[in-house]
mmCIF file of C-alpha atoms in Angstrom:
data_model
loop_
_atom_site.group_PDB
_atom_site.id
_atom_site.type_symbol
_atom_site.label_atom_id
_atom_site.label_comp_id
_atom_site.label_asym_id
_atom_site.label_seq_id
_atom_site.Cartn_x
_atom_site.Cartn_y
_atom_site.Cartn_z
ATOM 1 C CA MET P 1 0.000 0.000 0.000
ATOM 2 C CA ILE P 2 2.929 2.321 0.688
ATOM 3 C CA LEU P 3 4.180 1.756 -2.844
ATOM 4 C CA LEU P 4 0.846 2.648 -4.457
ATOM 5 C CA THR P 5 0.346 5.717 -2.281
ATOM 6 C CA ALA P 6 3.852 6.946 -3.045
ATOM 7 C CA MET P 7 3.281 6.349 -6.756
ATOM 8 C CA GLY P 8 0.145 8.480 -6.573
ATOM 9 C CA ILE P 9 2.079 11.217 -4.807
ATOM 10 C CA GLY P 10 4.809 10.994 -7.450
ATOM 11 C CA ILE P 11 2.303 11.320 -10.272
ATOM 12 C CA ALA P 12 0.576 14.249 -8.558
ATOM 13 C CA ALA P 13 3.891 16.010 -7.921
ATOM 14 C CA GLY P 14 4.996 15.406 -11.495
ATOM 15 C CA LEU P 15 1.774 16.872 -12.856
ATOM 16 C CA MET P 16 2.721 20.165 -11.200
ATOM 17 C CA ARG P 17 5.654 20.309 -13.670
ATOM 18 C CA SER P 18 7.791 22.171 -11.172
ATOM 19 C CA VAL P 19 11.198 20.915 -10.160
ATOM 20 C CA THR P 20 10.792 22.717 -6.842
ATOM 21 C CA VAL P 21 7.591 20.819 -6.019
ATOM 22 C CA ILE P 22 9.093 17.491 -7.046
ATOM 23 C CA ALA P 23 12.156 18.037 -4.861
ATOM 24 C CA LEU P 24 10.094 19.389 -1.959
ATOM 25 C CA VAL P 25 7.805 16.366 -1.954
ATOM 26 C CA ALA P 26 10.825 14.050 -1.970
ATOM 27 C CA VAL P 27 12.241 15.867 1.050
ATOM 28 C CA LEU P 28 8.862 15.837 2.807
ATOM 29 C CA ILE P 29 8.643 12.048 2.450
ATOM 30 C CA CYS P 30 11.950 11.733 4.308
ATOM 31 C CA VAL P 31 10.925 14.339 6.896
ATOM 32 C CA ALA P 32 7.657 12.509 7.573
ATOM 33 C CA PHE P 33 9.588 9.282 8.104
ATOM 34 C CA ALA P 34 12.044 11.027 10.440
ATOM 35 C CA VAL P 35 9.188 12.508 12.494
ATOM 36 C CA ALA P 36 7.601 9.056 12.689
ATOM 37 C CA MET P 37 10.897 7.635 13.951
ATOM 38 C CA LEU P 38 11.246 10.309 16.614
ATOM 39 C CA THR P 39 7.686 10.213 17.919
ATOM 40 C CA SER P 40 6.945 6.498 17.710
ATOM 41 C CA PRO P 41 7.810 4.245 20.661
ATOM 42 C CA ALA P 42 8.790 1.499 18.194
ATOM 43 C CA ALA P 43 10.818 2.634 15.210
ATOM 44 C CA PRO P 44 9.121 2.084 11.843
ATOM 45 C CA PRO P 45 10.925 -0.350 9.558
ATOM 46 C CA MET P 46 13.445 1.186 7.198
ATOM 47 C CA MET P 47 11.914 -0.792 4.336
ATOM 48 C CA SER P 48 8.866 1.479 4.578
ATOM 49 C CA LEU P 49 11.020 4.457 3.660
ATOM 50 C CA LEU P 50 12.677 2.540 0.846
ATOM 51 C CA TRP P 51 9.274 1.454 -0.525
ATOM 52 C CA ALA P 52 8.037 5.046 -0.339
ATOM 53 C CA ILE P 53 11.080 6.391 -2.182
ATOM 54 C CA ALA P 54 10.846 3.649 -4.797
ATOM 55 C CA GLY P 55 7.130 4.291 -5.275
ATOM 56 C CA TYR P 56 7.670 8.029 -5.610
ATOM 57 C CA ASN P 57 10.321 7.491 -8.275
ATOM 58 C CA LEU P 58 8.137 4.948 -10.081
ATOM 59 C CA GLY P 59 5.264 7.437 -10.088
ATOM 60 C CA LEU P 60 7.478 10.073 -11.679
ATOM 61 C CA ILE P 61 8.767 7.567 -14.242
ATOM 62 C CA ASP P 62 5.217 6.408 -15.034
ATOM 63 C CA LEU P 63 4.159 9.998 -15.600
ATOM 64 C CA VAL P 64 7.060 10.696 -17.949
ATOM 65 C CA ILE P 65 6.381 7.507 -19.920
ATOM 66 C CA GLY P 66 2.663 8.296 -20.067
ATOM 67 C CA LEU P 67 3.288 11.822 -21.324
ATOM 68 C CA PHE P 68 5.709 10.461 -23.925
ATOM 69 C CA VAL P 69 3.149 7.914 -25.176
ATOM 70 C CA VAL P 70 0.402 10.536 -25.360
ATOM 71 C CA GLU P 71 2.688 12.866 -27.318
ATOM 72 C CA ARG P 72 3.633 10.065 -29.722
ATOM 73 C CA LEU P 73 -0.029 9.181 -30.296
ATOM 74 C CA ARG P 74 -0.936 12.836 -30.800
ATOM 75 C CA THR P 75 1.663 13.349 -33.545
ATOM 76 C CA ALA P 76 0.952 10.041 -35.307
#
């Protein structure tokens, strides 16, 4: 579920078409994980952060591929 949520966030951030937003969201994912580590009595597993980062990157890649396909179909 973390992967799918992060992919959705990556797609939404990519649709903004702003490098600042894309970088800020990436930083906020790490900040949210750090806050969860500090405030939780039991530390969250590190794999959750890795899944979130992977999902975010996959969402951005999916968006780029989707935009490329749409552009190719539009010109054909």
